[in-house]
CSV table of C-alpha atoms and ligand atoms in Angstrom, one decimal:
chain,number,residue,atom,x,y,z
A,1,UNK,CA,0.0,0.0,0.0
A,2,UNK,CA,1.3,3.4,-1.0
A,3,UNK,CA,1.5,6.4,1.5
A,4,UNK,CA,-0.5,9.0,-0.5
A,5,UNK,CA,-2.3,9.0,-3.8
A,6,UNK,CA,-2.4,12.5,-5.3
A,7,UNK,CA,-5.4,12.5,-7.6
A,8,UNK,CA,-7.4,14.7,-10.0
A,9,UNK,CA,-4.4,16.6,-11.4
A,10,UNK,CA,-2.6,17.2,-14.7
A,11,UNK,CA,1.1,16.4,-14.4
A,12,UNK,CA,4.0,17.3,-16.6
A,13,UNK,CA,6.6,14.6,-16.1
A,14,UNK,CA,9.4,16.5,-18.0
A,15,UNK,CA,10.9,13.2,-19.0
A,16,UNK,CA,11.2,13.9,-22.8
A,17,UNK,CA,14.6,15.0,-24.0
A,18,UNK,CA,15.7,16.5,-27.3
A,19,UNK,CA,16.1,12.9,-28.5
A,20,UNK,CA,12.4,12.5,-28.3
A,21,UNK,CA,12.1,14.9,-31.3
A,22,UNK,CA,15.0,13.4,-33.2
A,23,UNK,CA,17.6,15.8,-31.9
A,24,UNK,CA,15.8,19.1,-32.5
A,25,UNK,CA,13.0,20.0,-30.1
A,26,UNK,CA,10.3,22.3,-31.4
A,27,UNK,CA,11.3,25.6,-29.7
A,28,UNK,CA,7.7,26.7,-29.7
A,29,UNK,CA,6.3,23.6,-27.8
A,30,UNK,CA,4.9,23.7,-24.3
A,31,UNK,CA,5.7,20.7,-22.1
A,32,UNK,CA,3.5,17.7,-22.7
A,33,UNK,CA,1.1,16.6,-20.0
A,34,UNK,CA,1.1,12.9,-19.1
A,35,UNK,CA,-1.9,10.7,-20.0
A,36,UNK,CA,-2.7,9.8,-16.4
A,37,UNK,CA,-4.3,12.0,-13.7
A,38,UNK,CA,-2.7,10.8,-10.5
A,39,UNK,CA,0.5,9.6,-8.9
A,40,UNK,CA,1.4,8.0,-5.6
A,41,UNK,CA,4.2,8.9,-3.1
A,42,UNK,CA,5.8,6.5,-0.6
A,43,UNK,CA,8.7,7.4,1.7
A,44,UNK,CA,9.2,10.7,-0.1
A,45,UNK,CA,9.5,9.3,-3.6
A,46,UNK,CA,7.1,8.7,-6.5
A,47,UNK,CA,6.0,5.1,-6.0
A,48,UNK,CA,3.5,4.9,-8.9
A,49,UNK,CA,2.9,7.3,-11.7
A,50,UNK,CA,-0.2,7.6,-13.8
A,51,UNK,CA,-2.1,4.7,-12.3
A,52,UNK,CA,-4.6,4.5,-9.5
A,53,UNK,CA,-3.1,2.4,-6.7
A,54,UNK,CA,-4.2,1.6,-3.1
A,55,UNK,CA,-2.9,4.2,-0.7
A,56,UNK,CA,-3.4,5.1,3.0
A,57,UNK,CA,-4.4,8.6,2.1
A,58,UNK,CA,-5.8,10.5,-0.9
A,59,UNK,CA,-5.2,14.1,-1.8
A,60,UNK,CA,-7.4,15.8,-4.4
A,61,UNK,CA,-5.5,18.5,-6.3
A,62,UNK,CA,-8.6,20.0,-7.9
A,63,UNK,CA,-7.6,19.5,-11.5
A,64,UNK,CA,-4.5,21.7,-11.2
A,65,UNK,CA,-1.2,21.4,-13.0
A,66,UNK,CA,1.8,19.7,-11.4
A,67,UNK,CA,5.4,20.2,-12.3
A,68,UNK,CA,8.6,18.8,-10.8
A,69,UNK,CA,10.1,21.0,-8.1
A,70,UNK,CA,12.4,23.6,-9.7
A,71,UNK,CA,16.1,23.2,-9.3
A,72,UNK,CA,18.2,26.3,-9.3
A,73,UNK,CA,21.5,24.7,-10.2
A,74,UNK,CA,23.9,27.7,-10.1
A,75,UNK,CA,23.8,30.4,-7.5
A,76,UNK,CA,26.2,32.4,-5.3
A,77,UNK,CA,23.3,33.1,-2.9
A,78,UNK,CA,25.3,33.2,0.3
A,79,UNK,CA,27.0,36.7,0.5
A,80,UNK,CA,27.0,39.8,2.6
A,81,UNK,CA,26.3,43.4,1.6
A,82,UNK,CA,25.6,44.5,-1.9
A,83,UNK,CA,27.2,46.2,-4.9
A,84,UNK,CA,24.7,49.0,-5.7
A,85,UNK,CA,27.4,51.7,-6.0
A,86,UNK,CA,29.3,49.6,-8.5
A,87,UNK,CA,26.2,48.9,-10.5
A,88,UNK,CA,25.5,52.7,-10.7
A,89,UNK,CA,29.1,53.1,-11.9
A,90,UNK,CA,28.5,50.5,-14.6
A,91,UNK,CA,25.4,52.3,-15.7
A,92,UNK,CA,27.6,55.4,-16.1
A,93,UNK,CA,29.9,53.5,-18.4
A,94,UNK,CA,32.5,51.5,-16.5
A,95,UNK,CA,32.8,47.9,-17.5
A,96,UNK,CA,32.6,44.8,-15.2
A,97,UNK,CA,36.2,44.0,-16.0
A,98,UNK,CA,37.4,47.6,-15.2
A,99,UNK,CA,35.7,47.6,-11.9
A,100,UNK,CA,37.2,44.2,-11.0
A,101,UNK,CA,40.7,45.4,-12.1
A,102,UNK,CA,40.3,48.4,-9.8
A,103,UNK,CA,39.8,46.0,-6.8
A,104,UNK,CA,36.0,46.2,-6.9
A,105,UNK,CA,33.8,43.4,-8.2
A,106,UNK,CA,34.2,40.0,-6.6
A,107,UNK,CA,36.9,41.4,-4.2
A,108,UNK,CA,34.5,43.9,-2.7
A,109,UNK,CA,32.1,41.1,-1.8
A,110,UNK,CA,35.1,39.2,-0.4
A,111,UNK,CA,35.8,42.0,2.0
A,112,UNK,CA,32.1,42.0,3.2
A,113,UNK,CA,32.0,38.2,3.5
A,114,UNK,CA,35.2,38.0,5.5
A,115,UNK,CA,33.9,40.7,7.9
A,116,UNK,CA,30.6,38.8,8.5
A,117,UNK,CA,30.1,36.0,11.0
A,118,UNK,CA,28.5,32.7,9.9
A,119,UNK,CA,25.3,33.7,11.6
A,120,UNK,CA,25.3,37.0,9.8
A,121,UNK,CA,25.8,35.3,6.5
A,122,UNK,CA,22.8,33.0,7.2
A,123,UNK,CA,20.7,35.9,8.3
A,124,UNK,CA,21.4,37.9,5.1
A,125,UNK,CA,21.1,34.9,2.8
A,126,UNK,CA,18.1,33.0,4.2
A,127,UNK,CA,15.4,35.4,2.9
A,128,UNK,CA,16.9,35.0,-0.6
A,129,UNK,CA,16.5,31.2,-0.4
A,130,UNK,CA,13.0,31.5,1.1
A,131,UNK,CA,12.0,33.7,-1.9
A,132,UNK,CA,13.2,31.0,-4.3
A,133,UNK,CA,11.3,28.3,-2.4
A,134,UNK,CA,8.1,30.3,-2.7
A,135,UNK,CA,8.6,30.2,-6.5
A,136,UNK,CA,8.8,26.4,-6.3
A,137,UNK,CA,12.6,25.9,-6.0
A,138,UNK,CA,13.0,22.7,-4.0
A,139,UNK,CA,16.7,22.1,-4.8
A,140,UNK,CA,19.2,24.9,-4.6
A,141,UNK,CA,22.9,24.9,-5.4
A,142,UNK,CA,25.0,27.4,-3.5
A,143,UNK,CA,28.7,28.2,-4.2
A,144,UNK,CA,31.4,29.5,-2.0
A,145,UNK,CA,33.9,31.9,-3.6
A,146,UNK,CA,33.6,35.1,-1.7
A,147,UNK,CA,35.9,33.9,1.1
A,148,UNK,CA,39.1,33.1,-0.8
A,149,UNK,CA,40.8,32.0,2.4
A,150,UNK,CA,40.3,28.7,4.2
A,151,UNK,CA,38.3,29.9,7.2
A,152,UNK,CA,36.1,32.2,5.1
A,153,UNK,CA,35.4,29.6,2.5
A,154,UNK,CA,34.5,27.1,5.2
A,155,UNK,CA,32.2,29.7,6.8
A,156,UNK,CA,30.4,30.3,3.5
A,157,UNK,CA,29.9,26.5,3.0
A,158,UNK,CA,28.7,26.0,6.5
A,159,UNK,CA,26.2,28.9,6.1
A,160,UNK,CA,25.0,27.3,2.9
A,161,UNK,CA,24.5,23.9,4.6
A,162,UNK,CA,22.6,25.6,7.4
A,163,UNK,CA,20.2,27.2,4.9
A,164,UNK,CA,19.3,23.6,3.8
A,165,UNK,CA,18.6,22.7,7.5
A,166,UNK,CA,16.5,25.8,8.1
A,167,UNK,CA,14.3,25.6,5.0
A,168,UNK,CA,12.5,22.5,3.6
A,169,UNK,CA,14.6,22.4,0.4
A,170,UNK,CA,17.8,20.6,-0.6
A,171,UNK,CA,21.0,22.6,-0.7
A,172,UNK,CA,23.9,21.3,-2.8
A,173,UNK,CA,27.1,23.1,-2.2
A,174,UNK,CA,30.0,23.9,-4.6
A,175,UNK,CA,33.5,24.9,-3.6
A,176,UNK,CA,34.5,27.9,-5.7
A,177,UNK,CA,37.8,28.8,-4.0
A,178,UNK,CA,39.0,29.5,-7.5
A,179,UNK,CA,36.6,32.3,-8.1
A,180,UNK,CA,39.3,35.0,-8.4
A,181,UNK,CA,42.7,35.8,-7.1
A,182,UNK,CA,42.6,37.5,-3.7
A,183,UNK,CA,44.1,41.0,-3.4
A,184,UNK,CA,47.9,40.9,-3.1
A,185,UNK,CA,48.3,37.3,-4.0
A,186,UNK,CA,50.1,35.6,-6.8
A,187,UNK,CA,47.8,33.6,-9.0
A,188,UNK,CA,49.8,30.3,-9.1
A,189,UNK,CA,50.6,30.6,-5.4
A,190,UNK,CA,46.9,31.1,-4.5
A,191,UNK,CA,45.7,28.2,-6.8
A,192,UNK,CA,48.2,25.9,-5.1
A,193,UNK,CA,46.7,26.9,-1.7
A,194,UNK,CA,43.2,26.1,-3.2
A,195,UNK,CA,44.3,22.7,-4.4
A,196,UNK,CA,46.6,21.7,-1.5
A,197,UNK,CA,45.0,23.2,1.5
A,198,UNK,CA,41.5,24.5,1.0
A,199,UNK,CA,40.0,21.7,-1.2
A,200,UNK,CA,41.2,18.9,1.1
A,201,UNK,CA,39.9,20.6,4.2
A,202,UNK,CA,36.5,21.3,2.6
A,203,UNK,CA,36.3,17.7,1.4
A,204,UNK,CA,37.3,16.4,4.8
A,205,UNK,CA,34.4,18.2,6.4
A,206,UNK,CA,32.0,17.0,3.7
A,207,UNK,CA,31.2,20.6,2.9
A,208,UNK,CA,31.1,20.4,-0.9
A,209,UNK,CA,29.2,18.4,-3.4
A,210,UNK,CA,31.2,19.8,-6.4
A,211,UNK,CA,34.1,22.0,-7.3
A,212,UNK,CA,34.0,25.1,-9.6
A,213,UNK,CA,36.4,27.5,-11.2
A,214,UNK,CA,36.0,30.9,-13.0
A,215,UNK,CA,38.1,30.7,-16.2
A,216,UNK,CA,38.3,34.3,-17.5
A,217,UNK,CA,40.9,37.0,-18.2
A,218,UNK,CA,40.1,38.5,-14.8
A,219,UNK,CA,40.3,35.2,-13.0
A,220,UNK,CA,42.0,31.8,-13.9
A,221,UNK,CA,43.4,30.2,-17.0
A,222,UNK,CA,43.3,26.8,-18.7
A,223,UNK,CA,46.3,25.4,-16.8
A,224,UNK,CA,44.6,26.3,-13.6
A,225,UNK,CA,41.5,24.5,-14.8
A,226,UNK,CA,43.6,21.4,-15.5
A,227,UNK,CA,45.2,21.5,-12.1
A,228,UNK,CA,41.9,22.0,-10.3
A,229,UNK,CA,40.2,19.3,-12.2
A,230,UNK,CA,42.8,16.8,-11.2
A,231,UNK,CA,42.5,17.8,-7.6
A,232,UNK,CA,38.7,17.5,-7.7
A,233,UNK,CA,39.0,14.1,-9.1
A,234,UNK,CA,41.4,13.0,-6.4
A,235,UNK,CA,38.6,14.0,-3.9
A,236,UNK,CA,36.0,12.2,-5.9
A,237,UNK,CA,34.1,15.5,-6.5
A,238,UNK,CA,32.6,16.5,-9.8
A,239,UNK,CA,33.8,19.5,-11.7
A,240,UNK,CA,31.8,22.5,-12.9
A,241,UNK,CA,33.2,25.5,-14.7
A,242,UNK,CA,32.3,29.2,-15.3
A,243,UNK,CA,33.3,29.3,-18.9
A,244,UNK,CA,33.2,31.7,-21.8
A,245,UNK,CA,31.2,34.3,-19.9
A,246,UNK,CA,33.0,37.5,-21.0
A,247,UNK,CA,35.4,36.3,-23.6
A,248,UNK,CA,36.4,33.1,-25.6
A,249,UNK,CA,39.0,31.1,-23.6
A,250,UNK,CA,38.5,27.5,-24.8
A,251,UNK,CA,37.6,26.6,-21.2
A,252,UNK,CA,34.4,24.9,-22.3
A,253,UNK,CA,36.0,22.4,-24.6
A,254,UNK,CA,38.7,21.7,-22.1
A,255,UNK,CA,36.2,21.3,-19.2
A,256,UNK,CA,34.1,18.9,-21.4
A,257,UNK,CA,37.2,16.8,-22.1
A,258,UNK,CA,38.0,16.8,-18.4
A,259,UNK,CA,34.6,15.3,-17.7
A,260,UNK,CA,32.9,18.4,-16.2
A,261,UNK,CA,29.3,17.9,-15.2
A,262,UNK,CA,28.4,21.4,-16.6
A,263,UNK,CA,29.8,24.5,-18.3
A,264,UNK,CA,28.1,27.6,-17.2
A,265,UNK,CA,27.4,31.0,-18.9
A,266,UNK,CA,28.7,30.2,-22.4
A,267,UNK,CA,28.0,33.5,-24.2
A,268,UNK,CA,31.4,33.2,-26.0
A,269,UNK,CA,31.3,29.5,-26.6
A,270,UNK,CA,32.6,28.4,-30.1
A,271,UNK,CA,31.4,25.7,-32.4
A,272,UNK,CA,34.3,23.6,-31.1
A,273,UNK,CA,33.1,24.1,-27.5
A,274,UNK,CA,29.6,23.0,-28.4
A,275,UNK,CA,30.9,19.9,-30.2
A,276,UNK,CA,33.0,19.0,-27.2
A,277,UNK,CA,30.1,19.3,-24.8
A,278,UNK,CA,27.9,17.2,-27.1
A,279,UNK,CA,30.6,14.5,-27.3
A,280,UNK,CA,31.1,14.4,-23.5
A,281,UNK,CA,27.5,14.8,-22.4
A,282,UNK,CA,28.2,18.0,-20.6
A,283,UNK,CA,25.2,20.1,-19.5
A,284,UNK,CA,25.1,23.8,-20.7
A,285,UNK,CA,23.9,26.0,-17.8
A,286,UNK,CA,22.5,29.2,-19.2
A,287,UNK,CA,22.4,32.3,-16.9
A,288,UNK,CA,20.3,34.9,-18.5
A,289,UNK,CA,20.1,37.1,-15.4
A,290,UNK,CA,23.9,37.8,-15.6
A,291,UNK,CA,23.6,38.5,-19.3
A,292,UNK,CA,20.7,40.9,-18.7
A,293,UNK,CA,22.2,42.6,-15.7
A,294,UNK,CA,25.6,43.2,-17.3
A,295,UNK,CA,23.9,44.2,-20.5
A,296,UNK,CA,25.9,41.7,-22.5
A,297,UNK,CA,25.4,41.8,-26.2
A,298,UNK,CA,26.2,38.3,-27.3
A,299,UNK,CA,23.8,35.5,-26.2
A,300,UNK,CA,25.0,31.9,-25.9
A,301,UNK,CA,24.8,29.8,-29.1
A,302,UNK,CA,21.4,28.3,-28.2
A,303,UNK,CA,20.5,27.1,-31.7
A,304,UNK,CA,23.9,25.3,-32.0
A,305,UNK,CA,23.5,23.7,-28.5
A,306,UNK,CA,20.0,22.7,-29.4
A,307,UNK,CA,20.9,21.0,-32.7
A,308,UNK,CA,23.9,19.3,-31.1
A,309,UNK,CA,21.6,17.8,-28.5
A,310,UNK,CA,23.4,19.4,-25.5
A,311,UNK,CA,21.1,19.5,-22.5
A,312,UNK,CA,20.4,23.1,-21.5
A,313,UNK,CA,19.8,24.1,-17.9
A,314,UNK,CA,18.6,27.6,-16.8
A,315,UNK,CA,19.7,29.0,-13.4
A,316,UNK,CA,19.5,32.3,-11.6
A,317,UNK,CA,23.2,32.8,-10.8
A,318,UNK,CA,22.0,34.9,-7.8
A,319,UNK,CA,25.0,37.0,-6.7
A,320,UNK,CA,25.6,40.6,-5.7
A,321,UNK,CA,27.7,41.6,-8.8
A,322,UNK,CA,26.3,40.2,-12.0
A,323,UNK,CA,22.8,38.8,-11.1
A,324,UNK,CA,21.1,40.3,-8.0
A,325,UNK,CA,18.0,38.7,-9.3
A,326,UNK,CA,16.4,36.5,-6.7
A,327,UNK,CA,13.9,34.9,-8.9
A,328,UNK,CA,14.2,31.7,-11.0
A,329,UNK,CA,10.9,32.5,-12.6
A,330,UNK,CA,12.3,35.8,-13.9
A,331,UNK,CA,15.4,33.9,-15.3
A,332,UNK,CA,13.1,31.3,-16.9
A,333,UNK,CA,11.3,34.1,-18.6
A,334,UNK,CA,14.5,35.8,-19.7
A,335,UNK,CA,15.7,32.4,-21.1
A,336,UNK,CA,12.8,32.6,-23.5
A,337,UNK,CA,12.9,36.3,-24.4
A,338,UNK,CA,16.6,36.9,-24.4
A,339,UNK,CA,18.0,33.5,-25.4
A,340,UNK,CA,15.2,32.0,-27.5
A,341,UNK,CA,14.4,28.9,-25.5
A,342,UNK,CA,10.9,27.6,-25.9
A,343,UNK,CA,8.5,26.8,-23.0
A,344,UNK,CA,9.3,23.0,-22.9
A,345,UNK,CA,13.0,23.7,-23.3
A,346,UNK,CA,13.2,26.4,-20.6
A,347,UNK,CA,11.1,24.3,-18.1
A,348,UNK,CA,13.3,21.3,-18.7
A,349,UNK,CA,16.1,23.7,-18.0
A,350,UNK,CA,14.9,24.3,-14.4
A,351,UNK,CA,13.9,20.6,-13.8
A,352,UNK,CA,15.5,17.6,-15.5
A,353,UNK,CA,18.5,19.3,-17.1
A,354,UNK,CA,19.2,21.3,-13.9
A,355,UNK,CA,19.2,18.0,-12.0
A,356,UNK,CA,21.7,16.6,-14.5
A,357,UNK,CA,24.0,19.7,-13.9
A,358,UNK,CA,24.1,18.7,-10.3
A,359,UNK,CA,24.7,15.0,-11.0
A,360,UNK,CA,21.1,14.3,-9.7
A,361,UNK,CA,19.5,13.3,-12.9
A,362,UNK,CA,18.5,9.9,-11.7
A,363,UNK,CA,17.3,11.2,-8.3
A,364,UNK,CA,15.0,14.2,-9.1
A,365,UNK,CA,13.9,16.8,-11.7
A,366,UNK,CA,11.2,14.6,-13.3
A,367,UNK,CA,7.9,13.0,-12.2
A,368,UNK,CA,8.8,9.3,-12.6
A,369,UNK,CA,8.8,6.2,-10.5
A,370,UNK,CA,11.5,6.1,-7.9
A,371,UNK,CA,12.4,9.8,-8.1
A,372,UNK,CA,12.2,12.2,-5.2
A,373,UNK,CA,8.6,13.5,-4.8
A,374,UNK,CA,9.4,17.3,-5.0
A,375,UNK,CA,6.7,18.9,-7.0
A,376,UNK,CA,4.7,22.2,-7.4
A,377,UNK,CA,1.0,22.7,-8.0
A,378,UNK,CA,-0.2,25.6,-10.2
A,379,UNK,CA,-3.5,27.2,-11.2
A,380,UNK,CA,-2.4,27.1,-14.9
A,381,UNK,CA,-4.0,25.6,-18.0
A,382,UNK,CA,-0.5,25.4,-19.6
A,383,UNK,CA,2.8,25.8,-17.7
A,384,UNK,CA,4.1,27.5,-20.9
A,385,UNK,CA,2.4,30.6,-19.6
A,386,UNK,CA,5.5,31.0,-17.4
A,387,UNK,CA,7.5,31.9,-20.5
A,388,UNK,CA,4.9,34.5,-21.4
A,389,UNK,CA,3.7,36.3,-18.3
A,390,UNK,CA,6.3,37.7,-16.0
A,391,UNK,CA,5.2,38.2,-12.4
A,392,UNK,CA,2.0,37.4,-10.7
A,393,UNK,CA,2.2,33.7,-11.1
A,394,UNK,CA,3.5,31.5,-8.2
A,395,UNK,CA,2.8,28.0,-7.3
A,396,UNK,CA,-0.4,27.3,-5.3
A,397,UNK,CA,1.5,24.7,-3.3
A,398,UNK,CA,5.1,23.3,-3.0
A,399,UNK,CA,5.7,19.7,-2.0
A,400,UNK,CA,9.1,18.4,-0.8
A,401,UNK,CA,9.4,14.7,-0.5
A,402,UNK,CA,5.6,14.4,-0.8
A,403,UNK,CA,5.0,16.8,2.1
A,404,UNK,CA,3.8,20.4,1.9
A,405,UNK,CA,6.8,22.8,2.3
B,501,NIG,O1,28.6,33.9,-12.2
B,501,NIG,N1,31.4,34.9,-13.2
B,501,NIG,C1,31.8,34.9,-12.0
B,501,NIG,N2,31.0,34.8,-11.0
B,501,NIG,C2,29.7,35.4,-10.9
B,501,NIG,C3,29.8,36.8,-10.6
B,501,NIG,C4,30.4,37.1,-9.3
B,501,NIG,C5,30.4,38.5,-8.9
B,501,NIG,O2,30.5,39.5,-9.7
B,501,NIG,O3,30.3,38.7,-7.6
B,501,NIG,C6,28.9,35.1,-12.1
B,501,NIG,O4,28.5,35.9,-12.9
B,502,FE,FE1,28.2,32.2,-11.3
């Protein structure tokens, strides 16, 4: 006997991939509803999908639409302070790179994070996570990378883990010690500390689920990526990479060859980068909020990614510098308007493909037998509306592990 039968609903399993359409999904398509009108949950997982089964309890969802819980697979949500002044300077003509080179940018948030206690980081960051949960985000990735010394990186990761204990959502943490070079440090010397001291300590405390690096003219290079990838693999941690955000570096192709789970940003990705991702099965994580907020002019090569069959995820990149946009629904909408993703594609980007970017593709992100029963309930005829209307639509209910959040 199953625990709960959820009945009288329309559900969107998000199980179809690009392969279902012979390699090129129809960009205009909305997600397809399943034939059945119910599913069962037992011990927090979908235990029957689409068929009426005996259960201890029955919940009538009143004919509403059900989607898998959203997964925000790329955020820097734990931080202190803000960068409003810098933003105003950019509006007046300074570039993101110029501000970084002058000691602002990431380094100004590093100063604020080092000065904050773990409790203060939690207090400042928790409302951001709570806002995402209200939009239906049930799995949230959070990166470190504003500490850039051992104690401050550990503090950020502990704060991130605590958010997962304080709210009914799953937090997955990523160690981004290689976000940029701290003030006054030599790049190679700092990267050696990341690899030899910080990463082993983070791994020993079980504080990271993945490792990330920002490859860019203002941060790290291809050799650093190779070194970090080897170190991550020694710790048994998957690799993710901030690649081709502001310029073309070839980081995407290299990361794909090195077995990265995902390459993220990709505005400047080349055809060779796309081919390498397709060959390796790397997920492309698109971050339209950063593109919008920095007023970038070159969108990622979505048509090429689509026809190569590269799974595309969409995430918020919440951070104080390039995406102070605490809304996955807004990013979903921008993925459509600014990057040309269709409704089914963009919604797969915040469900099944986002799960893949976290290495959780067999655990969540779809409504299918055996997967975690994280789902959201909507008063919508067609979830594709979320690519059309911006604002004013939030889930009627959010369930985590089959229980109301
Ligand atoms: O994903 N690209 C590097 N990291 C962040 C921005 C960090 C910041 O400016 O604070 C990003 O855009
Ligand atoms: Fe980022």
